[in-house]
Short mmCIF file of C-alpha atoms and ligand atoms in Angstrom, two decimals:
data_model
loop_
_atom_site.label_atom_id
_atom_site.label_comp_id
_atom_site.label_asym_id
_atom_site.label_seq_id
_atom_site.Cartn_x
_atom_site.Cartn_y
_atom_site.Cartn_z
CA MET A 86 -0.19 -0.18 -0.42
CA ALA A 87 1.21 3.21 -1.00
CA ALA A 88 2.00 5.88 1.23
CA LEU A 89 -1.42 8.36 1.19
CA GLU A 90 0.24 11.94 -0.10
CA GLU A 91 -1.12 14.40 1.74
CA VAL A 92 -1.54 18.54 1.91
CA ASP A 93 -0.81 19.92 4.94
CA PRO A 94 -3.53 21.16 6.57
CA SER A 95 -1.84 24.75 7.20
CA ALA A 96 -2.38 24.92 4.20
CA VAL A 97 -5.10 24.64 2.81
CA PRO A 98 -6.78 28.40 3.88
CA GLU A 99 -4.48 29.67 1.74
CA MET A 100 -5.65 27.47 -1.35
CA VAL A 101 -9.49 28.89 -0.74
CA ALA A 102 -8.12 31.79 -0.27
CA LYS A 103 -5.89 31.62 -4.42
CA LEU A 104 -9.10 30.11 -5.77
CA ARG A 105 -11.48 32.77 -4.30
CA LYS A 106 -8.86 35.40 -6.34
CA ALA A 107 -8.55 33.73 -9.14
CA PHE A 108 -12.59 33.07 -9.36
CA ASN A 109 -12.42 37.04 -8.43
CA THR A 110 -10.28 37.90 -11.98
CA GLY A 111 -13.56 35.98 -13.70
CA LYS A 112 -11.46 33.62 -15.60
CA THR A 113 -13.78 30.73 -15.46
CA ARG A 114 -16.78 32.47 -16.96
CA PRO A 115 -15.82 32.89 -20.76
CA LYS A 116 -18.15 29.54 -22.50
CA GLN A 117 -14.44 29.47 -24.13
CA TYR A 118 -12.59 28.60 -20.84
CA ARG A 119 -15.04 25.67 -18.98
CA LEU A 120 -14.97 23.86 -22.72
CA HIS A 121 -11.05 24.50 -22.89
CA GLN A 122 -10.72 22.47 -18.98
CA LEU A 123 -13.72 19.99 -19.92
CA LYS A 124 -11.43 18.50 -22.61
CA CYS A 125 -7.79 18.45 -20.44
CA LEU A 126 -10.62 15.80 -18.12
CA LEU A 127 -11.37 14.26 -20.99
CA ARG A 128 -7.88 14.58 -22.21
CA MET A 129 -6.60 12.82 -18.92
CA LEU A 130 -8.69 10.45 -18.95
CA GLU A 131 -7.53 8.71 -22.67
CA GLU A 132 -4.65 9.85 -21.78
CA LYS A 133 -3.69 8.44 -18.35
CA GLU A 134 -6.28 5.50 -18.88
CA ASP A 135 -3.81 3.09 -17.12
CA GLU A 136 -2.75 4.97 -15.16
CA ILE A 137 -6.01 5.08 -13.86
CA ALA A 138 -6.94 2.31 -14.30
CA THR A 139 -3.69 0.99 -12.29
CA ALA A 140 -4.48 2.79 -9.66
CA ILE A 141 -7.98 1.90 -9.18
CA TYR A 142 -6.71 -2.13 -9.30
CA ASN A 143 -4.48 -1.57 -7.37
CA ASP A 144 -7.11 0.47 -4.55
CA LEU A 145 -9.51 -1.72 -4.99
CA ARG A 146 -8.20 -5.44 -6.94
CA ARG A 147 -11.13 -3.89 -9.82
CA SER A 148 -10.83 -5.11 -13.09
CA LYS A 149 -9.19 -2.43 -15.89
CA GLU A 150 -12.85 -3.54 -17.68
CA GLU A 151 -14.89 -3.40 -14.96
CA SER A 152 -12.75 0.21 -13.92
CA MET A 153 -13.71 1.26 -18.05
CA LEU A 154 -17.27 0.01 -17.80
CA GLY A 155 -18.11 1.62 -14.03
CA GLU A 156 -15.88 4.80 -14.26
CA PHE A 157 -14.65 5.78 -18.18
CA PHE A 158 -17.45 6.31 -19.83
CA SER A 159 -19.90 7.53 -17.70
CA THR A 160 -17.84 10.05 -16.20
CA LYS A 161 -16.98 10.51 -20.24
CA ALA A 162 -19.84 11.34 -21.11
CA GLU A 163 -20.55 13.65 -18.47
CA LEU A 164 -17.76 15.52 -19.94
CA VAL A 165 -18.93 15.14 -23.81
CA THR A 166 -22.76 15.69 -22.55
CA ALA A 167 -20.96 18.95 -20.72
CA ILE A 168 -18.77 19.93 -23.91
CA ASN A 169 -22.14 19.40 -26.32
CA ASN A 170 -24.79 21.51 -23.96
CA LEU A 171 -22.62 24.44 -22.79
CA ASP A 172 -23.63 26.46 -25.58
CA GLU A 173 -27.47 26.08 -24.97
CA TRP A 174 -27.12 26.04 -20.50
CA MET A 175 -25.45 28.46 -20.51
CA LYS A 176 -27.98 30.14 -22.80
CA PRO A 177 -31.11 32.89 -20.31
CA GLU A 178 -34.07 31.05 -20.09
CA TYR A 179 -37.00 33.06 -20.51
CA VAL A 180 -39.71 33.06 -18.84
CA LYS A 181 -43.68 32.92 -19.07
CA LYS A 182 -44.84 36.69 -18.46
CA ASP A 183 -48.61 38.34 -18.14
CA MET A 184 -49.51 40.93 -20.65
CA THR A 185 -48.80 43.64 -17.82
CA ASP A 186 -45.18 42.60 -18.67
CA MET A 187 -45.24 42.16 -21.85
CA ILE A 188 -42.72 44.55 -23.05
CA ASN A 189 -40.23 43.65 -20.14
CA SER A 190 -37.47 41.44 -20.63
CA ILE A 191 -37.77 38.70 -17.94
CA TYR A 192 -35.57 35.90 -17.78
CA ILE A 193 -33.10 33.54 -15.57
CA GLN A 194 -29.56 33.58 -15.78
CA ARG A 195 -27.09 30.99 -14.89
CA GLU A 196 -24.12 31.91 -13.35
CA PRO A 197 -21.30 30.08 -11.48
CA LEU A 198 -21.41 30.62 -7.82
CA GLY A 199 -17.64 30.74 -7.08
CA VAL A 200 -15.42 28.71 -4.78
CA VAL A 201 -16.98 25.21 -4.86
CA CYS A 202 -16.29 22.32 -2.07
CA VAL A 203 -15.99 18.75 -4.45
CA ILE A 204 -15.58 16.09 -1.57
CA SER A 205 -15.35 11.70 -2.76
CA SER A 206 -15.49 8.33 -1.32
CA TRP A 207 -13.77 5.81 -2.35
CA ASN A 208 -15.85 2.61 -3.76
CA TYR A 209 -15.91 4.65 -7.23
CA PRO A 210 -13.19 7.37 -6.69
CA ILE A 211 -13.18 8.54 -10.48
CA VAL A 212 -16.90 8.90 -10.86
CA VAL A 213 -17.18 10.71 -7.64
CA LEU A 214 -14.81 13.13 -8.02
CA ILE A 215 -14.33 14.02 -11.45
CA GLN A 216 -18.10 14.14 -12.84
CA PRO A 217 -18.65 16.88 -10.12
CA VAL A 218 -15.73 19.12 -10.92
CA ALA A 219 -16.08 18.38 -14.51
CA ALA A 220 -19.95 20.02 -13.11
CA ALA A 221 -18.74 22.39 -11.40
CA ILE A 222 -16.67 23.46 -14.27
CA ALA A 223 -19.02 24.07 -16.28
CA ALA A 224 -20.69 26.07 -14.73
CA GLY A 225 -17.88 28.37 -14.43
CA ASN A 226 -16.99 28.34 -10.82
CA VAL A 227 -12.97 27.29 -9.70
CA VAL A 228 -13.21 24.23 -7.79
CA LEU A 229 -11.16 22.37 -4.27
CA LEU A 230 -11.14 18.77 -4.62
CA LYS A 231 -11.22 16.93 -1.64
CA PRO A 232 -10.75 13.06 -2.52
CA SER A 233 -11.19 9.84 -0.41
CA ASP A 234 -8.28 9.01 1.81
CA VAL A 235 -8.96 5.70 2.00
CA SER A 236 -8.44 4.62 -2.07
CA THR A 237 -4.58 6.50 -1.64
CA HIS A 238 -3.48 5.03 -4.62
CA THR A 239 -5.83 6.72 -7.29
CA SER A 240 -6.04 10.66 -4.68
CA ASN A 241 -2.00 9.93 -5.12
CA LEU A 242 -2.82 9.91 -8.92
CA MET A 243 -5.37 13.09 -9.11
CA MET A 244 -2.51 14.77 -6.43
CA GLU A 245 -0.21 14.75 -10.02
CA LEU A 246 -2.15 14.05 -12.91
CA ILE A 247 -5.31 17.53 -11.80
CA PRO A 248 -2.11 20.43 -11.48
CA GLN A 249 -1.00 18.79 -14.92
CA TYR A 250 -4.39 19.08 -16.76
CA LEU A 251 -6.71 21.83 -14.58
CA ASP A 252 -5.63 25.44 -14.65
CA PRO A 253 -3.73 25.19 -12.16
CA GLU A 254 -4.88 28.24 -10.55
CA CYS A 255 -8.89 27.58 -10.53
CA TYR A 256 -8.80 23.80 -9.46
CA SER A 257 -6.14 22.84 -6.32
CA VAL A 258 -6.05 18.93 -4.77
CA ALA A 259 -5.86 18.52 -1.18
CA ALA A 260 -5.66 15.38 -0.28
CA GLY A 261 -5.21 13.95 3.33
CA GLY A 262 -7.16 12.30 5.81
CA ILE A 263 -9.40 13.97 8.67
CA PRO A 264 -7.06 16.14 9.70
CA VAL A 265 -7.55 17.88 6.12
CA ALA A 266 -11.08 17.35 5.39
CA GLN A 267 -11.33 19.38 9.03
CA ALA A 268 -9.64 22.37 7.38
CA VAL A 269 -11.16 22.12 4.20
CA LEU A 270 -14.74 22.22 6.33
CA LYS A 271 -13.42 25.69 8.12
CA GLU A 272 -13.55 27.35 4.84
CA LYS A 273 -15.57 29.37 3.49
CA PHE A 274 -17.03 27.59 0.19
CA ASP A 275 -19.84 28.54 -1.83
CA HIS A 276 -21.41 25.11 -2.79
CA ILE A 277 -19.76 21.89 -1.66
CA ILE A 278 -20.60 18.25 -3.11
CA TYR A 279 -20.33 15.94 -0.63
CA THR A 280 -20.57 11.70 -1.66
CA GLY A 281 -19.47 9.14 1.09
CA SER A 282 -21.57 7.51 4.96
CA SER A 283 -24.62 9.61 5.62
CA GLY A 284 -23.08 9.98 9.08
CA VAL A 285 -19.79 12.01 7.83
CA GLY A 286 -22.60 13.62 5.75
CA LYS A 287 -24.05 15.33 8.81
CA ILE A 288 -20.46 16.80 9.70
CA ILE A 289 -20.35 18.32 6.39
CA MET A 290 -23.68 20.12 6.78
CA LYS A 291 -23.14 21.31 10.30
CA ALA A 292 -19.78 22.06 8.69
CA ALA A 293 -21.02 23.55 5.86
CA ALA A 294 -24.05 25.96 8.10
CA GLU A 295 -21.42 27.73 10.10
CA HIS A 296 -20.57 29.95 6.28
CA LEU A 297 -24.92 29.39 5.91
CA THR A 298 -22.88 27.44 3.03
CA PRO A 299 -24.90 24.84 0.02
CA VAL A 300 -24.64 21.06 -0.05
CA THR A 301 -25.21 18.56 -1.98
CA LEU A 302 -24.90 15.52 -0.15
CA GLU A 303 -24.69 12.62 -1.98
CA MET A 304 -25.15 9.24 0.26
CA GLY A 305 -26.32 6.02 0.13
CA GLY A 306 -28.62 3.19 2.25
CA LYS A 307 -30.15 1.11 2.10
CA SER A 308 -32.36 -0.04 -1.23
CA PRO A 309 -33.81 -2.62 -1.43
CA CYS A 310 -34.89 -4.49 -4.98
CA TYR A 311 -38.70 -6.27 -5.28
CA VAL A 312 -39.02 -8.73 -7.13
CA ASP A 313 -42.44 -11.12 -7.67
CA SER A 314 -43.46 -13.83 -9.99
CA SER A 315 -44.69 -12.34 -12.76
CA ALA A 316 -40.92 -11.74 -13.38
CA ASN A 317 -38.66 -13.18 -15.66
CA ILE A 318 -37.34 -14.41 -13.18
CA LYS A 319 -33.21 -15.51 -14.48
CA VAL A 320 -33.56 -12.26 -15.54
CA ALA A 321 -33.47 -11.03 -12.26
CA GLY A 322 -31.52 -12.94 -10.82
CA LYS A 323 -28.49 -11.97 -13.70
CA ARG A 324 -29.40 -8.51 -13.07
CA ILE A 325 -29.36 -8.29 -9.38
CA ALA A 326 -26.03 -10.48 -8.88
CA TRP A 327 -24.46 -8.30 -11.63
CA GLY A 328 -25.67 -4.78 -9.92
CA LYS A 329 -24.78 -6.41 -6.39
CA TYR A 330 -21.46 -7.67 -6.44
CA LEU A 331 -19.73 -5.92 -8.84
CA ASN A 332 -16.93 -3.47 -7.06
CA ALA A 333 -17.35 -6.54 -3.81
CA GLY A 334 -20.56 -4.98 -3.40
CA GLN A 335 -19.07 -1.47 -2.65
CA THR A 336 -21.81 0.26 -4.67
CA CYS A 337 -23.76 3.63 -3.87
CA LEU A 338 -26.16 1.63 -5.96
CA ALA A 339 -26.54 -1.35 -5.54
CA PRO A 340 -29.46 -3.70 -4.31
CA ASP A 341 -28.96 -3.85 -0.49
CA TYR A 342 -31.57 -6.26 -0.23
CA VAL A 343 -33.60 -8.77 -1.57
CA LEU A 344 -37.03 -8.53 -0.94
CA CYS A 345 -39.59 -11.07 -2.43
CA GLN A 346 -42.73 -13.96 -1.50
CA LYS A 347 -41.96 -17.31 -0.72
CA SER A 348 -42.92 -18.69 -3.91
CA VAL A 349 -40.26 -17.00 -5.74
CA LYS A 350 -37.32 -17.13 -3.75
CA ASP A 351 -36.03 -20.82 -4.58
CA ASP A 352 -36.21 -19.68 -8.79
CA LEU A 353 -34.19 -16.23 -7.90
CA VAL A 354 -31.91 -17.98 -5.65
CA ALA A 355 -30.85 -20.41 -8.52
CA SER A 356 -30.57 -18.30 -10.78
CA ILE A 357 -28.41 -16.20 -8.50
CA LYS A 358 -26.39 -18.88 -8.94
CA THR A 359 -26.04 -19.21 -11.88
CA ALA A 360 -24.85 -16.07 -12.70
CA VAL A 361 -22.27 -16.44 -10.34
CA LYS A 362 -20.95 -19.37 -11.44
CA GLU A 363 -21.00 -17.75 -15.33
CA PHE A 364 -19.74 -14.60 -13.70
CA TYR A 365 -16.59 -15.15 -11.51
CA GLY A 366 -16.07 -19.60 -12.37
CA GLU A 367 -16.36 -22.06 -9.69
CA ASP A 368 -13.89 -20.21 -7.56
CA PRO A 369 -14.70 -16.50 -7.42
CA ARG A 370 -11.66 -16.24 -5.48
CA THR A 371 -9.66 -17.13 -8.78
CA SER A 372 -11.79 -14.54 -11.03
CA LYS A 373 -9.93 -11.80 -13.01
CA SER A 374 -13.17 -10.21 -12.52
CA TYR A 375 -14.21 -9.85 -8.92
CA ALA A 376 -12.37 -7.16 -6.89
CA ARG A 377 -11.63 -7.35 -3.55
CA VAL A 378 -12.68 -4.99 0.32
CA ILE A 379 -10.57 -1.83 0.44
CA ASN A 380 -8.93 -2.57 3.41
CA GLU A 381 -9.22 -4.26 6.71
CA ARG A 382 -11.88 -1.74 8.72
CA HIS A 383 -14.74 -2.23 6.02
CA PHE A 384 -13.59 -6.35 5.85
CA THR A 385 -14.13 -6.18 9.10
CA ARG A 386 -17.54 -4.82 9.25
CA VAL A 387 -18.71 -6.58 6.37
CA GLU A 388 -17.23 -9.75 7.95
CA ARG A 389 -19.16 -9.45 10.63
CA LEU A 390 -22.71 -9.67 8.60
CA LEU A 391 -22.02 -13.53 7.50
CA LYS A 392 -23.62 -14.96 10.64
CA ASP A 393 -26.78 -12.99 9.72
CA GLY A 394 -29.05 -16.12 8.22
CA VAL A 395 -28.63 -18.83 6.24
CA THR A 396 -26.26 -18.52 3.56
CA VAL A 397 -27.16 -20.28 0.43
CA MET A 398 -24.17 -19.27 -1.77
CA GLY A 399 -20.45 -17.97 -1.33
CA GLY A 400 -19.69 -17.55 2.41
CA GLU A 401 -15.83 -17.63 2.04
CA SER A 402 -13.35 -15.08 3.22
CA ASP A 403 -9.82 -14.44 3.79
CA LYS A 404 -8.64 -11.06 5.82
CA ASP A 405 -5.01 -11.71 4.21
CA ASP A 406 -6.30 -10.99 0.68
CA LEU A 407 -9.27 -8.78 1.54
CA TYR A 408 -11.63 -11.23 -0.18
CA ILE A 409 -15.13 -11.85 1.06
CA ALA A 410 -17.01 -14.07 -1.77
CA PRO A 411 -19.83 -13.08 -3.51
CA THR A 412 -22.58 -14.38 -0.56
CA LEU A 413 -26.42 -14.80 -0.41
CA ILE A 414 -27.96 -15.22 2.46
CA THR A 415 -31.86 -16.17 3.29
CA ASP A 416 -34.04 -16.36 6.69
CA VAL A 417 -32.96 -12.91 7.68
CA LYS A 418 -34.68 -11.33 9.99
CA ASN A 419 -35.58 -7.59 10.62
CA ASP A 420 -33.87 -6.61 13.23
CA ASP A 421 -30.75 -8.62 12.00
CA ALA A 422 -27.10 -6.55 12.06
CA ILE A 423 -27.47 -7.58 7.91
CA MET A 424 -31.11 -5.66 7.83
CA GLU A 425 -29.34 -2.73 9.72
CA ASP A 426 -27.26 -0.18 7.97
CA GLU A 427 -25.62 -0.55 4.30
CA ILE A 428 -24.28 -3.32 3.71
CA PHE A 429 -21.98 -1.86 1.11
CA GLY A 430 -20.50 -5.19 0.58
CA PRO A 431 -20.50 -8.16 -1.39
CA ILE A 432 -23.52 -9.79 0.71
CA LEU A 433 -27.17 -9.96 -0.56
CA PRO A 434 -29.73 -11.32 1.97
CA ILE A 435 -32.78 -11.99 0.73
CA VAL A 436 -36.32 -11.38 2.97
CA THR A 437 -38.91 -12.88 2.21
CA VAL A 438 -42.78 -10.33 2.98
CA ASP A 439 -46.44 -12.40 2.65
CA ASP A 440 -47.68 -10.14 -0.65
CA LEU A 441 -46.48 -6.00 -1.85
CA ASP A 442 -47.76 -4.95 1.21
CA GLY A 443 -45.71 -7.19 2.96
CA ALA A 444 -42.60 -5.00 1.21
CA ILE A 445 -44.36 -1.60 1.08
CA ASP A 446 -44.48 -2.01 4.57
CA TYR A 447 -40.88 -3.00 4.78
CA ILE A 448 -39.25 -0.98 2.38
CA ASN A 449 -41.21 2.39 5.02
CA GLY A 450 -39.84 1.21 8.18
CA LYS A 451 -36.39 2.19 7.10
CA GLU A 452 -35.08 4.96 5.77
CA LYS A 453 -35.74 6.83 2.59
CA PRO A 454 -33.03 5.10 0.07
CA LEU A 455 -31.37 6.35 -3.38
CA VAL A 456 -33.26 4.22 -5.08
CA LEU A 457 -36.03 1.29 -5.31
CA TYR A 458 -35.36 -1.47 -7.90
CA ALA A 459 -38.54 -3.89 -8.35
CA PHE A 460 -38.70 -6.61 -11.08
CA THR A 461 -42.21 -7.14 -11.99
CA THR A 462 -44.30 -6.67 -15.63
CA ASN A 463 -47.31 -6.14 -13.40
CA LYS A 464 -47.83 -2.18 -14.10
CA GLN A 465 -50.25 -1.87 -10.92
CA VAL A 466 -47.23 -3.24 -7.90
CA GLN A 467 -44.95 -1.22 -10.68
CA LYS A 468 -47.50 1.80 -9.44
CA LEU A 469 -47.33 0.96 -6.11
CA LEU A 470 -44.69 0.62 -5.23
CA SER A 471 -43.55 3.98 -7.08
CA THR A 472 -46.06 6.20 -5.35
CA ARG A 473 -46.82 4.20 -1.98
CA THR A 474 -42.75 4.92 -0.85
CA SER A 475 -39.95 7.60 -1.68
CA SER A 476 -36.75 6.92 -2.69
CA GLY A 477 -33.58 8.50 -4.48
CA GLY A 478 -35.23 6.32 -8.31
CA PHE A 479 -36.80 4.08 -8.71
CA THR A 480 -35.31 2.01 -11.74
CA VAL A 481 -37.38 -0.87 -12.92
CA ASN A 482 -36.43 -4.90 -13.69
CA ASP A 483 -33.01 -3.71 -14.31
CA VAL A 484 -30.68 -2.60 -11.89
CA LEU A 485 -27.58 0.53 -11.97
CA VAL A 486 -28.69 2.31 -15.54
CA GLN A 487 -30.65 4.74 -14.09
CA PHE A 488 -27.47 7.04 -13.65
CA GLY A 489 -26.46 6.01 -17.33
CA VAL A 490 -29.21 8.91 -18.78
CA LEU A 491 -27.60 11.68 -17.86
CA THR A 492 -31.91 13.69 -18.63
CA LEU A 493 -32.41 11.96 -15.50
CA PRO A 494 -31.43 13.95 -12.26
CA PHE A 495 -28.71 11.96 -10.37
CA GLY A 496 -29.28 11.79 -6.19
CA GLY A 497 -31.11 11.08 -3.17
CA VAL A 498 -33.70 12.03 -0.82
CA GLY A 499 -33.71 12.24 3.55
CA ASN A 500 -31.25 9.77 4.59
CA SER A 501 -29.53 9.11 1.03
CA GLY A 502 -29.02 12.36 0.62
CA GLN A 503 -30.24 15.72 -1.23
CA GLY A 504 -29.63 17.72 -4.81
CA ALA A 505 -28.37 15.95 -7.41
CA TYR A 506 -26.28 15.94 -10.59
CA HIS A 507 -25.21 15.08 -13.89
CA GLY A 508 -25.64 16.32 -16.82
CA LYS A 509 -28.61 19.34 -16.49
CA PHE A 510 -28.72 19.19 -13.50
CA GLY A 511 -25.44 19.05 -12.32
CA PHE A 512 -24.96 22.27 -14.23
CA ASP A 513 -27.64 23.91 -11.89
CA THR A 514 -26.65 22.04 -9.34
CA PHE A 515 -23.33 24.45 -9.06
CA SER A 516 -24.93 28.35 -10.80
CA HIS A 517 -27.54 30.74 -9.18
CA LYS A 518 -30.01 31.39 -11.00
CA LYS A 519 -30.07 35.03 -10.89
CA ALA A 520 -34.06 35.97 -11.51
CA CYS A 521 -33.10 39.60 -14.44
CA TYR A 522 -36.77 41.52 -14.67
CA ILE A 523 -35.33 44.28 -17.05
CA THR A 524 -37.77 46.87 -17.60
CA THR A 525 -37.91 50.38 -19.22
CA SER A 526 -39.71 53.88 -18.02
CA ILE A 527 -42.39 53.48 -20.79
CA THR A 528 -44.34 50.94 -18.80
CA GLU A 529 -44.93 54.53 -15.91
CA PRO A 530 -48.18 54.92 -17.05
CA LEU A 531 -49.14 51.63 -16.19
CA MET A 532 -46.37 51.37 -13.23
CA SER A 533 -48.01 54.90 -11.39
CA VAL A 534 -50.55 53.44 -10.35
CA ARG A 535 -48.67 51.78 -7.25
CA TYR A 536 -47.63 55.61 -6.37
CA PRO A 537 -49.49 56.93 -3.30
CA PRO A 538 -51.77 58.95 -2.71
CA PHE A 539 -53.44 55.52 -2.84
CA THR A 540 -57.31 55.31 -4.38
CA THR A 541 -59.49 52.52 -4.31
CA ARG A 542 -59.29 53.34 -8.22
CA ASN A 543 -55.83 52.14 -8.38
CA LEU A 544 -56.07 49.16 -5.93
CA LYS A 545 -58.19 48.03 -8.05
CA ILE A 546 -56.04 48.46 -10.97
CA ALA A 547 -53.52 46.82 -9.76
CA SER A 548 -55.49 43.90 -8.21
CA SER A 549 -56.60 42.73 -11.70
CA LEU A 550 -52.98 43.57 -13.52
CA ILE A 551 -51.28 41.41 -9.84
CA VAL A 552 -53.43 38.90 -8.85
CA PRO A 553 -53.75 36.02 -11.67
CA LYS A 554 -57.63 34.62 -12.37
CA ILE A 555 -58.29 31.50 -11.07
CA LYS A 556 -58.06 28.91 -14.12
CA ARG A 557 -61.34 27.31 -15.83
CA ARG A 558 -61.13 23.94 -16.35
CA SER A 559 -59.66 22.56 -19.04
CA TYR A 560 -62.78 21.89 -20.82
CA PHE A 561 -64.81 24.12 -20.23
CA ARG A 562 -61.64 26.61 -21.59
CA LYS A 563 -62.13 23.30 -25.03
CA ALA A 564 -65.49 23.62 -25.87
CA VAL A 565 -65.32 27.79 -25.72
CA MET A 566 -62.59 27.35 -28.26
CA LEU A 567 -63.47 24.58 -30.27
CA CYS A 568 -67.00 27.07 -30.71
CA PHE A 569 -64.41 30.25 -31.91
CA ILE A 570 -63.12 27.77 -34.10
CA ALA A 571 -66.20 26.22 -35.81
CA VAL A 572 -67.68 30.26 -35.50
CA MET A 573 -64.29 31.20 -37.96
CA VAL A 574 -64.59 27.86 -40.38
CA ALA A 575 -68.10 28.46 -40.40
CA PHE A 576 -67.89 32.68 -41.82
CA GLY A 577 -64.29 31.33 -43.72
CA LEU A 578 -66.83 28.98 -45.55
CA ARG A 579 -69.30 31.35 -46.37
CA ARG A 580 -66.84 34.18 -48.44
CA LEU A 581 -65.83 30.96 -49.78
CA GLY A 582 -68.96 31.02 -51.05
CA TYR A 583 -71.16 27.93 -48.82
CA SER A 584 -73.75 28.46 -47.30
CA PHE A 585 -75.20 26.32 -44.61
CA PHE A 586 -78.38 28.10 -44.05
P1 NAD B 811 -15.22 7.87 3.05
O1 NAD B 811 -14.39 7.48 3.73
O2 NAD B 811 -14.07 7.76 1.84
O3 NAD B 811 -15.45 9.47 3.38
C1 NAD B 811 -16.19 10.41 2.19
C2 NAD B 811 -15.03 11.68 2.73
O4 NAD B 811 -15.25 12.11 3.50
C3 NAD B 811 -13.98 10.89 1.90
O5 NAD B 811 -13.39 12.44 1.70
C4 NAD B 811 -13.10 11.60 3.81
O6 NAD B 811 -11.79 12.11 3.68
C5 NAD B 811 -14.84 12.30 4.41
N1 NAD B 811 -14.15 12.44 5.81
C6 NAD B 811 -14.70 11.72 6.42
N2 NAD B 811 -14.53 11.30 7.89
C7 NAD B 811 -14.31 13.12 7.84
C8 NAD B 811 -14.90 13.84 8.94
N3 NAD B 811 -14.67 13.20 10.37
N4 NAD B 811 -14.88 15.49 8.72
C9 NAD B 811 -14.66 15.48 7.48
N5 NAD B 811 -14.61 14.90 6.06
C10 NAD B 811 -14.65 13.15 6.96
O7 NAD B 811 -16.45 7.37 2.17
P2 NAD B 811 -17.34 6.38 2.89
O8 NAD B 811 -18.01 7.39 3.83
O9 NAD B 811 -17.10 4.96 3.84
O10 NAD B 811 -18.76 5.55 1.38
C11 NAD B 811 -18.95 5.03 1.28
C12 NAD B 811 -20.70 5.61 1.07
O11 NAD B 811 -20.95 6.58 0.34
C13 NAD B 811 -22.02 4.72 1.08
O12 NAD B 811 -23.01 4.95 1.57
C14 NAD B 811 -22.41 5.00 -0.44
O13 NAD B 811 -23.49 4.28 -0.82
C15 NAD B 811 -21.85 6.38 -0.64
N6 NAD B 811 -21.18 6.32 -2.01
C16 NAD B 811 -22.48 7.20 -2.50
C17 NAD B 811 -22.19 8.11 -3.49
C18 NAD B 811 -23.83 8.73 -4.33
O14 NAD B 811 -23.46 9.23 -5.36
N7 NAD B 811 -24.88 8.30 -3.72
C19 NAD B 811 -21.42 7.53 -4.41
C20 NAD B 811 -20.95 6.57 -3.79
C21 NAD B 811 -20.48 5.83 -1.81
#
């Protein structure tokens, strides 16, 4: 294990002051500047693909192929989407206006917030660092990057590469452990985006409150996966196994546990076992495609959960190798340790419920998850699950794929997070939406009703200008419109010589 390269915590205030000074010069605002930095990040991912994949391998023993799928493609997609759409995103957004404002120019102008801090976790050390940074750059901000100290190799590499590829005046890396994180949190930022556990999320929010700094919190939680008998169980098992055991279960969006009825359980267990054999062979320990637990602390935490329920697949572990086999557990009870917190490791418990209501009650008995998965072809079941529960996202008949859809916001709700990014949502997260109202003195006759001395007549006019009328039911408006069109057509035809009477 390489030693972590850290900045001196006492150097952090100066780093932030330097970034603010650079922001105040207006350097990061022009579109061309933003585009250039985004392209530099893209170039970094292309030119340093091997070095980055190796660093991730050294942190997580994750194969280059899995990192291509799990980190590089989605991060490149985020960068390219920003590059392709920046022109559109930066344009003023003209809004609906009343008759009284017809000659005024009314629009929303997105402007950069200033100094943004990105604090990231270790499990996808490129995705959760570079994707928020891309959004912050696109929005015209300067950025302080605080990568996770747990993924040491990737953190060290980012310390080396970021100053080579991005403008060092405007983008700095404050790598380090908790003392560095604490020094960072003492500083005043214009926005903090944090990816990590809910426990530390509270620390981040408290520190941000001191400066009234807005936060985006990207956290995890126990994302449930409901499977019913209408689903294609073979495909469900394969997809669930892929999403769960990818990165050895250390994926914030992984299905944390499965909920199903007794009648579905055996078939599902069989299909997950088949999929795991297909993916990783008879002995996953020897598979190049199977990652390891990040460190001893997390290994001990996850290994402890192996004693719950009945192990029907896997269960083997080796501390020296940080290996925990892809494991499937049935017969778990609600008060088992494995059902308390997010597992964040390669163990999948299956909880049996009597029916859909039982599943919904179970989900609602826990904190709001990052995502709710359902495998079912029954539309009514999909609707009930979606409307009677709350989660950051809702994905039916697959897992993880929603993350790649950049026209969807990515974020949690309640304990799983607040705020979102990806595509335009990220650009908006790091932009202030400035409300712009541009008028002229021509409107003075109309606007003079507001001036003292007040009169009943002027108040009446003001009321009619300010208070909108309640909209009539749409079918009434439609009927009026249809009558109007019919009369106009009739008149038109009459002028052309047709007569109806
Ligand atoms: P972590 O230990 O790397 O911590 C995250 C960041 O917080 C790091 O940069 C770390 O230095 C900093 N930190 C840790 N302790 C701190 C403290 N006391 N004060 C200030 N800063 C501190 O990562 P983690 O928390 O183990 O991450 C795993 C969690 O992240 C899981 O819950 C997972 O679900 C979640 N996650 C969420 C997403 C998402 O996008 N929603 C993505 C990845 C991971």
